[in-house]
Amino acid sequence: MRDIQNIRNIAIIAHVDHGKTTLVDCMLNQSGLFRENQHVEERMMDSMDLEREKGITIRAKNASIRYKDTFINLIDTPGHADFGGEVERVMGMIDGVLLVVDAAEGPQAQTRFVLRKALEAGAKPLVVINKIDREFAKPDKVLDQVFDLFISLDATDEQLDFPVIYASAKQGITKKELDDEADSVEALFEMIVDKIDPPKADPNREFRMLVSNLDYSEYLGRIALGKIMGGKVAVGDSVVCLRGDGSKVKFKVSAVFHFEGMQRIKIDGAGAGDIIGLAGTEEVFIGETLTDSEEREPVPFIPIDPPTISMFFAVNDSPLAGLDGNLMTARHIRERLDREIRTNVSLQVEPTDAPNIFKVNGRGEMHIAVLVEQMRREGFEMLISRPEVIMKRDENDKVLETIERFFIEAPNDRVGDVMQLLAARKGDIENMDHHGDMVTLEGLIPMRGLIGFESDLVNLTRGMGVLTHLYHGYSPFKGEIISRRNGALVSMENGETTSYALNLIQERGRTLVGPGEKVYEGMIVGENARESDLEVNPVRTKKLTNMRSSGDGKGIILEPPMKLALEQALEYINDDEYVEVTPNKFRLRKKILCPHERKRSAQRRKAEMAEAQA
């Protein structure tokens, strides 16, 4: 059993791409966990395929490093605000945070978000200024910016007196002063041991543990992860789970785990302050308390910011349903969503009036898009609606909408176009900062205005524009925002597309499909150059005759079709459209496939709106 004085519990937090996961790699490699000839993957903590592909951390993960006689329990957290629930729920497990900041870029939008959460939880911060070997690195200026950020977040005097260390995670070194010589990250280990206090836990009290994460074992079932806040626990002990609904579940501990490196290791028991896993019941969820008696009070759970975006998941009813996936019924989708909300605390699932449609609420487009991508890879087929912002009403029954604080970096010669784009989406610019050939814009914008904004920004700035944003609060509804201005080219037939038909269609606008692809009535095959939708026949073939014509033999030259990734497709569609997601394909389609039904539905909506206005 580990001595509480020799335990340090810390989380590592940073903005996306500031070198957080690479720094964790250095700490694990230099802690003596691996043999000299052992093959070790890069970005070891990024265990999900999606994390490796996107280069971001999506789920919070635990590891443990032994430095001399001290056990450092380390939690790697996501840097993207859409996955902020992962940051919020681990704050009850830690006593300090490593704030990693890029020496060239300085504090960014999500640096503010993750640091605010840590300071609110009372964690002691250690600042790591990373990438000091980078061209244009300005560590001294970045340190001043970090201090200003702490002041703006109302840090206490003790938190403002934060220790600083300089690092190059790429080279595997850390040092206390920029002029020091270094060949390892030992300076960082020394600082963690000296500056972070042992866990706030009482070994002499009754056993108490707040469940902050969940894992699963094929042999033992659900494993509850959390920090022991008092007492000790051993295999065979009777433990009570104080449920969120007030009920109490008694069970016997079948296994206790702690971490060594990234491995879960079985142990006989553990004491106060350690981060452990407990197995023995399936009836445990994140935020619930495990204790020794039914008479105990539950440990308060840190509240999590509310969801800001909702999307509808529907059963795939298209003519091509079932060709790619094997999980496509309402029962399959419901069971998978129920499994997800057990571990993804910032996600909510609500039933709708239709048994085959589910409303999923999340923290942002990427938050829900990652879930859709995971389900697609598992073999699911489904229909996903356009993201909708969650509104609420104040005490005077006025509609309030979510407001986000945005930070945009754009080239100097494109700032005027970007500002026009922001104005069209009801954005207000509060600050503008010039640095070299780039300009940073800061301000507030409705969450609705950000849907589809990133694609427009990238196109407008030729790939140079960068957008980050975080939750700011609620504000009165700012009026209608026009999303996609162009109509859709909608297929009127089922079949396979032909080059002859697409050649005629591309005169009307941009295509979304190539020749030889299966299409169906109601499927969107392109973008119209005009604002209205247009029905086209993409399966039309050239009629053959026995007459020779002067045009015969001329080759058809087709423009490459516009290919959309999942996030782009979700932003692109209108309210009357779905993205059809299958393991191998993304298709865009109308919610109502039959053109006559679509017209009748549009007429009904117009009549209802006229009635409402009258």
C-alpha atoms as one frame of an Amber mdcrd trajectory, in Angstrom:
protein
   0.000   0.000   0.000   1.425   3.383  -0.994   2.221   5.938   1.723   0.076
   9.069   1.267   3.159  11.308   1.715   4.770   9.650  -1.332   1.825  10.227
  -3.698   1.345  13.170  -6.093  -1.855  13.429  -8.145  -1.620  15.800 -11.117
  -3.410  16.489 -14.392  -1.674  17.814 -17.483  -3.706  20.461 -19.331  -3.040
  22.513 -22.454  -4.447  24.025 -25.630  -4.626  21.693 -28.653  -1.184  21.011
 -30.194   0.942  22.643 -27.492   2.952  19.425 -26.931   1.111  17.973 -23.943
   0.997  14.326 -25.080   4.634  14.448 -26.316   5.698  15.711 -22.870   3.852
  12.795 -21.223   5.732  10.442 -23.582   9.060  11.894 -22.352   8.044  11.460
 -18.706   6.993   7.829 -19.259  10.117   7.004 -21.318  12.543   8.545 -18.821
  10.897   7.040 -15.731  12.453   3.614 -16.386   9.180   1.897 -17.319  10.512
   0.386 -20.547  13.497  -1.773 -21.440  16.217  -0.137 -23.542  15.430  -2.407
 -26.512  11.629  -2.228 -26.092   9.648  -0.764 -29.000   7.542   2.143 -27.744
   4.855   3.899 -29.819   4.814   7.671 -30.166   1.978   9.463 -28.336   1.430
   6.451 -26.077  -1.488   8.042 -24.251  -3.422   8.525 -27.520  -4.850   4.997
 -27.492  -7.906   5.599 -29.718  -7.543   5.410 -33.520  -9.354   8.741 -33.853
  -6.900  10.407 -31.465  -3.940   9.263 -33.545  -5.600  10.336 -36.807  -6.715
  13.778 -35.616  -3.635  14.400 -33.450  -5.754  15.445 -30.446  -6.643  13.921
 -27.076 -10.334  12.996 -26.832 -10.606  10.966 -23.598  -8.898  11.586 -20.241
  -6.504   8.737 -19.364  -4.539   7.669 -16.290  -0.890   6.727 -15.944   1.474
   6.384 -12.982   5.189   7.203 -12.891   7.614   6.272 -10.123  10.327   8.849
  -9.453  12.699   7.718  -6.668  10.291   6.965  -3.762   7.383   9.081  -5.084
   4.444   7.790  -7.128   3.170  10.431  -9.575  -0.381   9.682 -10.734  -0.735
  11.568 -14.025  -4.002  12.266 -15.889  -3.759  13.321 -19.555  -6.764  15.523
 -20.432  -8.139  16.818 -23.776  -7.245  20.341 -24.877 -10.343  20.908 -27.056
 -13.270  22.707 -25.368 -15.787  20.311 -26.986 -14.363  17.586 -24.726 -14.356
  19.823 -21.652 -16.457  17.298 -19.704 -13.372  15.058 -19.627 -11.398  17.885
 -17.947 -14.158  18.781 -15.472 -14.745  15.298 -14.119 -11.076  14.582 -13.284
 -10.619  17.762 -11.233 -11.814  15.963  -8.093  -8.969  13.448  -8.411  -6.005
  15.818  -8.561  -4.147  18.296  -6.321  -2.063  20.045  -8.966  -1.933  20.732
 -12.706   0.850  21.044 -15.261  -0.224  23.871 -17.566   1.655  23.416 -20.864
   1.973  26.551 -23.033   3.654  26.894 -26.437   6.709  29.229 -26.239   5.856
  30.740 -29.644   2.035  30.918 -29.613   1.485  31.701 -25.929  -1.830  31.085
 -24.109  -4.712  30.312 -26.506  -8.508  30.021 -26.168  -8.547  26.524 -24.734
  -5.611  27.350 -22.422  -8.012  29.804 -20.758 -10.776  27.167 -20.615  -8.737
  24.343 -19.039  -6.919  26.687 -16.641 -10.193  28.223 -15.426 -11.500  24.753
 -14.558  -8.297  23.903 -12.664  -8.249  27.160 -10.674 -11.939  26.809  -9.760
 -11.193  23.322  -8.405  -8.412  24.780  -6.209  -5.594  22.857  -7.933  -2.031
  24.170  -7.577  -0.638  25.136 -11.006   2.851  24.453 -12.398   3.550  26.236
 -15.684   5.559  24.422 -18.369   6.646  26.681 -21.248   7.179  24.096 -23.993
   8.792  24.199 -27.456  11.586  26.593 -26.405  13.621  25.202 -29.334  11.039
  26.502 -31.808  11.789  29.302 -34.250  10.348  32.649 -33.041   9.988  31.251
 -29.491   9.583  34.076 -26.956   9.414  32.345 -23.545   9.816  35.543 -21.469
   6.931  37.294 -23.240   4.789  34.128 -22.992   5.458  33.977 -19.231   4.081
  37.547 -18.901   1.013  36.525 -20.961   0.445  33.505 -18.674   0.635  35.760
 -15.599  -1.905  38.153 -17.163  -4.153  35.170 -17.894  -4.002  34.056 -14.238
  -4.972  37.561 -13.097  -7.897  37.716 -15.564  -9.169  34.374 -14.191  -9.161
  35.706 -10.571  -6.411  33.369  -9.362  -5.604  33.501  -5.626  -2.292  34.964
  -4.382  -1.018  31.443  -3.773  -1.948  30.360  -7.330  -0.303  33.488  -8.777
   2.974  32.421  -7.179   3.289  29.546  -9.652   6.624  27.833 -10.382   7.820
  27.821 -14.030   9.855  25.300 -15.966  11.091  25.475 -19.562  10.864  22.433
 -21.814  11.442  20.995 -25.234   9.325  17.845 -25.239  10.622  17.021 -28.724
  14.201  16.903 -27.399  13.125  15.335 -24.085  14.549  18.051 -21.803  13.281
  20.405 -19.086  15.157  23.110 -17.144  14.451  25.635 -14.403  16.260  28.492
 -16.181  16.663  29.075 -19.910  20.479  29.155 -19.581  20.708  25.803 -17.728
  22.132  22.699 -19.391  19.780  19.710 -19.481  19.579  16.225 -20.997  16.418
  14.845 -19.331  13.098  15.832 -17.737  14.453  15.350 -14.200  13.941  19.051
 -13.402  10.205  18.586 -14.041  10.025  15.494 -11.788  11.844  17.398  -9.008
   9.449  20.335  -9.299   6.352  18.068  -9.132   7.664  16.343  -5.969   8.722
  19.625  -4.282   5.862  21.951  -5.250   2.749  19.718  -5.353   1.335  18.735
  -1.960   0.434  15.149  -1.045  -3.285  14.324  -1.599  -5.912  15.940   0.622
  -7.225  12.710   2.139  -7.549  11.333   5.682  -6.217   7.772   6.194  -7.977
   7.563   9.590 -11.512   8.243   8.302 -14.018   5.805   6.809 -13.519   4.666
   3.192 -14.844   7.207   0.660 -14.261   7.484  -3.084 -15.859   9.663  -5.789
 -16.175   7.823  -9.123 -14.530  10.073 -11.738 -14.092   7.633 -14.627 -15.187
   4.171 -15.766 -13.314   1.328 -17.423 -14.399  -2.142 -18.468 -12.924  -5.640
 -18.218 -14.237  -8.690 -20.102 -13.733 -10.787 -16.931 -14.632  -8.393 -14.102
 -17.182  -6.096 -15.762 -17.314  -2.411 -14.943 -14.358  -0.821 -13.120 -14.906
   2.433 -11.184 -11.889   4.791 -11.186 -11.329   7.555  -8.665  -9.279   8.940
  -5.781  -9.667   7.474  -2.293 -10.651  10.480  -0.158 -10.500   8.660   3.144
  -9.734   5.296   4.744  -8.651   2.237   2.793 -10.192  -0.590   0.780  -9.212
  -4.180   0.091 -10.445  -7.121  -1.995 -13.421  -8.763  -0.244 -14.570  -5.600
   1.593 -18.276  -4.706   1.581 -18.825  -1.363  -0.140 -21.970   0.736  -0.696
 -22.564   2.769  -3.855 -24.594   5.931  -3.134 -26.428   6.398  -6.440 -27.347
   9.691  -8.070 -31.091   8.941  -7.732 -30.772   8.403  -3.950 -30.796   4.578
  -4.031 -28.003   2.526  -2.423 -26.351  -0.594  -3.860 -24.272  -2.857  -1.630
 -21.585  -5.078  -3.184 -18.358  -6.926  -2.406 -15.088  -5.695  -3.926 -13.879
  -8.365  -6.363 -10.686  -6.587  -7.482  -8.603  -3.485  -6.738  -6.234  -1.931
  -9.298  -3.680   0.826  -9.385  -1.610   2.104 -12.291   2.013   1.402 -13.126
   2.872   3.268 -16.288  -0.275   2.893 -18.386  -0.972  -0.639 -17.153  -3.712
  -1.543 -14.665  -2.107  -3.727 -12.000  -4.106  -5.889  -9.561  -3.336  -5.247
  -5.886  -4.736  -6.528  -2.577  -5.736  -3.124  -1.266  -5.100   0.639  -1.401
  -5.099   3.580   0.993  -6.132   7.231   1.136  -4.895   9.552  -1.610  -4.222
   6.906  -4.263  -6.024   6.795  -7.620  -7.407   3.300  -8.066  -9.949   1.128
  -9.886 -12.608  -0.958  -8.090 -14.558  -3.879  -9.558 -17.568  -5.649  -8.103
 -20.761  -4.103  -9.489 -22.259  -3.041 -12.808 -24.517  -0.511 -11.010 -22.057
   2.365 -10.710 -21.790   5.580 -12.730 -19.564   8.671 -12.888 -20.264  11.177
 -10.088 -21.482   8.565  -7.577 -19.868   7.869  -4.191 -18.443   4.573  -2.938
 -18.234   4.265   0.860 -18.270   1.705   3.683 -21.790   2.285   5.067 -25.295
   3.241   3.910 -25.430   6.036   6.539 -22.649   8.108   4.934 -23.217  11.330
   2.981 -22.270  11.357  -0.738 -19.218  13.342  -1.891 -20.323  16.448  -3.875
 -19.576  16.168  -7.607 -18.097  19.163  -9.491 -20.895  20.478 -11.759 -20.318
  20.138 -15.510 -21.080  22.893 -18.041 -24.386  22.250 -19.862 -24.564  20.978
 -23.479 -24.803  23.674 -26.150 -25.562  21.696 -29.356 -28.142  19.035 -30.245
 -28.460  16.682 -33.218 -31.020  14.050 -34.116 -29.940  10.443 -34.739 -32.479
   8.549 -36.884 -32.766   5.025 -38.257 -31.516   4.860 -41.856 -34.566   4.383
 -44.135 -32.883   5.139 -47.472 -33.157   2.710 -50.448 -29.447   1.848 -49.963
 -29.803   1.030 -46.237 -28.150  -2.175 -45.049 -25.586  -2.464 -47.857 -22.617
  -1.416 -45.676 -23.502  -1.760 -41.989 -25.103  -4.436 -39.830 -26.231  -2.324
 -36.838 -29.102  -0.130 -37.989 -32.257  -0.670 -35.909 -33.605   1.768 -33.290
 -32.745  -0.779 -30.567 -29.104  -0.989 -31.699 -28.741   2.821 -31.792 -30.468
   3.287 -28.416 -28.292   0.663 -26.686 -25.108   2.208 -28.108 -26.120   5.726
 -26.986 -26.985   4.408 -23.507 -23.516   2.837 -23.295 -21.916   6.113 -24.329
 -23.621   8.318 -21.728 -22.347   6.047 -18.930 -18.784   7.248 -19.546 -19.297
  10.475 -21.538 -20.689  12.695 -18.790 -21.246  15.845 -20.903 -23.442  13.956
 -23.417 -27.228  13.685 -22.988 -29.737  11.525 -24.902 -33.455  12.379 -25.000
 -36.287  10.361 -26.592 -38.537  12.063 -29.175 -42.143  11.550 -30.263 -40.901
   9.220 -33.031 -39.562   5.847 -31.757 -36.865   5.756 -34.467 -35.357   9.213
 -33.736 -33.165  10.184 -30.749 -32.059  13.668 -29.678 -28.380  13.825 -28.662
 -27.084  16.900 -26.786 -23.359  17.655 -26.588 -20.779  20.373 -26.013 -20.038
  21.077 -29.669 -20.072  19.742 -33.214 -16.803  17.848 -32.791 -18.009  16.275
 -29.541 -20.975  14.611 -31.281 -19.134  14.084 -34.596 -16.500  11.959 -32.810
 -19.302   9.760 -31.414 -20.819   9.417 -34.918 -17.408   8.477 -36.346 -16.879
   5.836 -33.629 -20.329   4.335 -34.268 -19.704   4.318 -38.036 -16.500   2.327
 -37.538 -18.357  -0.137 -35.304 -20.744  -0.978 -38.176 -23.659   1.397 -37.534
 -25.809   2.986 -40.223 -27.903   6.039 -39.316 -29.127   9.471 -40.349 -27.770
  12.597 -38.618 -29.461  16.016 -38.698 -27.868  19.461 -38.878 -26.568  20.725
 -35.470 -29.060  22.908 -33.602 -28.169  25.299 -30.791 -29.915  24.625 -27.471
 -31.969  27.689 -26.496 -33.428  28.519 -23.091 -35.788  31.148 -21.678 -35.244
  33.706 -18.906 -37.665  34.657 -16.130 -39.466  37.035 -18.533 -39.951  34.198
 -21.070 -37.476  35.764 -23.528 -35.443  33.393 -25.689 -31.745  33.166 -24.771
 -29.077  31.582 -26.962 -25.540  30.306 -26.347 -22.754  32.817 -26.930 -19.182
  31.710 -27.649 -15.948  33.690 -27.306 -13.975  33.306 -30.535 -10.281  33.757
 -31.358  -9.450  33.927 -35.080  -5.971  34.102 -36.585  -6.018  35.260 -40.221
  -3.616  36.796 -42.785  -3.486  40.594 -42.827  -4.806  40.893 -46.388  -7.915
  38.804 -45.587  -9.048  40.522 -42.385 -11.714  42.616 -44.179 -13.343  39.508
 -45.684 -13.236  37.704 -42.311 -14.876  40.680 -40.583 -17.642  40.710 -43.212
 -18.172  36.991 -42.593 -18.408  37.605 -38.833 -20.870  40.487 -39.308 -23.163
  38.277 -41.424 -23.173  35.758 -38.561 -23.929  38.375 -35.847 -20.371  38.359
 -34.458 -19.014  41.305 -32.408 -15.254  41.965 -32.469 -13.830  43.174 -29.134
 -10.098  43.075 -29.743  -7.696  43.045 -32.704  -3.984  42.286 -32.383  -1.451
  42.569 -35.251   1.691  40.379 -35.184   3.768  40.175 -38.352   1.661  39.205
 -41.371  -1.129  37.784 -39.180  -3.966  39.354 -37.197  -5.744  37.869 -34.166
  -9.416  38.797 -33.736 -11.252  38.225 -30.442 -14.940  38.698 -29.758 -18.340
  37.146 -29.132 -20.597  35.300 -31.572 -23.793  33.226 -31.251 -23.134  29.480
 -31.330 -25.472  29.338 -34.374 -23.062  31.597 -36.248 -20.195  29.137 -35.788
 -22.001  26.259 -37.526 -20.349  26.069 -40.933 -18.101  29.053 -40.147 -14.798
  27.154 -40.065 -15.210  25.818 -43.623 -15.934  29.352 -44.904 -12.933  30.726
 -42.979 -10.538  28.114 -44.403 -11.778  28.798 -47.975 -11.630  32.557 -47.502
  -8.060  32.548 -46.127  -6.734  29.770 -48.429  -6.162  27.468 -45.472  -4.327
  30.072 -43.325  -7.229  30.928 -40.975  -7.421  29.293 -37.541 -10.530  29.397
 -35.327 -10.809  28.499 -31.643 -13.789  29.203 -29.417 -15.125  28.464 -25.951
 -18.385  28.770 -24.045 -19.064  32.318 -22.768 -22.676  32.328 -21.556 -26.246
  33.083 -22.669 -27.562  36.247 -24.333 -30.897  37.399 -25.853 -31.625  35.903
 -29.300 -29.796  37.952 -31.962 -32.053  37.258 -34.954 -31.975  35.024 -38.010
 -28.630  33.875 -39.446 -28.579  32.670 -43.060 -26.548  29.467 -43.365 -26.054
  27.922 -46.816 -27.115  30.341 -49.541 -27.026  27.843 -52.411 -29.763  25.300
 -53.107 -29.198  21.576 -53.647 -29.180  19.479 -56.815 -31.486  16.593 -55.852
 -31.665  13.277 -57.683 -35.075  12.373 -59.155 -34.153   8.755 -60.047 -32.610
   5.603 -58.550 -29.584   3.968 -60.195 -25.911   4.536 -61.013 -24.577   7.926
 -62.064 -23.243   8.324 -65.620 -20.570  10.656 -66.974 -23.023  11.888 -69.621
 -25.574  12.979 -66.970 -22.971  14.525 -64.632 -21.541  16.517 -67.522 -24.964
  18.146 -67.981 -25.464  18.582 -64.214 -22.135  20.328 -63.633 -23.373  23.187
 -65.809 -25.942  23.856 -63.056 -23.450  23.845 -60.145 -20.845  21.746 -58.299
 -21.289  17.973 -58.029 -20.952  15.865 -54.878 -20.773  12.466 -56.614 -18.610
  10.929 -59.331 -19.546   8.585 -62.191 -20.563   5.007 -61.326 -21.893   5.831
 -57.826 -25.248   4.531 -56.595 -27.863   7.245 -56.017 -31.553   7.321 -55.149
 -34.547   9.634 -55.366 -34.166  12.468 -52.855 -30.376  12.132 -52.539 -28.339
  15.354 -52.882 -25.871  14.971 -55.768 -24.577  18.552 -55.965 -24.846  22.206
 -55.042 -26.993  24.464 -57.223 -25.534  27.772 -58.431 -28.873  29.399 -57.493
 -30.614  29.638 -54.116 -33.452  27.206 -54.876 -33.299  23.396 -54.970 -33.307
  21.781 -58.405 -34.270  18.209 -59.293 -31.878  16.531 -61.743 -31.423  13.109
 -63.328 -27.854  11.866 -62.621 -28.496   8.370 -64.063 -29.513   9.575 -67.522
 -27.791   7.783 -70.418 -27.127   9.009 -73.945 -29.621   7.613 -76.434 -27.904
   5.534 -79.113 -28.862   5.855 -82.802 -27.534   4.405 -86.059 -26.786   7.912
 -87.327 -23.262   9.322 -87.122 -22.889  12.880 -85.785 -19.955  15.292 -85.871
 -19.891  15.448 -82.053 -19.219  11.727 -81.595 -15.937  10.715 -80.069 -15.400
  13.903 -78.061 -14.304  13.120 -74.490 -16.360  14.263 -71.493 -14.307  16.251
 -68.976 -15.819  16.171 -65.478 -14.840  18.518 -62.651 -13.700  16.586 -59.521
 -16.663  16.171 -57.121 -16.725  18.117 -53.868 -15.794  15.636 -51.099 -16.935
  16.495 -47.572 -15.583  15.061 -44.318 -18.129  14.217 -41.599 -17.817  17.550
 -39.717 -18.027  19.487 -43.010 -21.093  17.505 -44.125 -22.898  18.196 -40.812
 -22.202  21.934 -41.194 -23.142  21.941 -44.895 -26.672  20.484 -44.747 -29.845
  22.534 -44.199 -32.602  21.906 -41.655 -34.610  19.777 -44.133 -31.656  17.466
 -44.887 -29.802  14.523 -43.303 -26.284  13.110 -43.525 -26.573   9.373 -44.185
 -23.669   7.733 -42.320 -22.545   4.177 -43.132 -19.224   2.360 -42.472 -18.000
   3.152 -46.007 -19.944   6.213 -47.203 -21.284   9.643 -46.299 -24.315  10.668
 -48.381 -26.426  13.814 -48.190 -30.181  13.489 -48.667 -33.487  15.261 -48.089
 -35.435  14.254 -44.973 -38.469  13.632 -47.216 -37.327  11.658 -50.255 -40.487
  11.967 -52.399 -40.550  15.316 -54.289 -44.367  15.585 -54.144 -44.348  15.027
 -50.359 -41.596  17.653 -49.996 -43.702  20.242 -51.845 -46.803  19.457 -49.756
 -44.715  19.703 -46.546 -43.291  23.088 -47.621 -46.807  24.377 -48.361 -48.036
  23.215 -44.938 -45.117  25.014 -43.231 -45.889  28.232 -45.128 -49.562  28.030
 -44.126 -48.651  27.435 -40.462 -46.250  30.415 -40.467 -48.908  32.641 -42.062
 -51.403  31.543 -39.376 -48.912  32.243 -36.605 -48.201  35.748 -37.926 -51.912
  36.484 -38.292
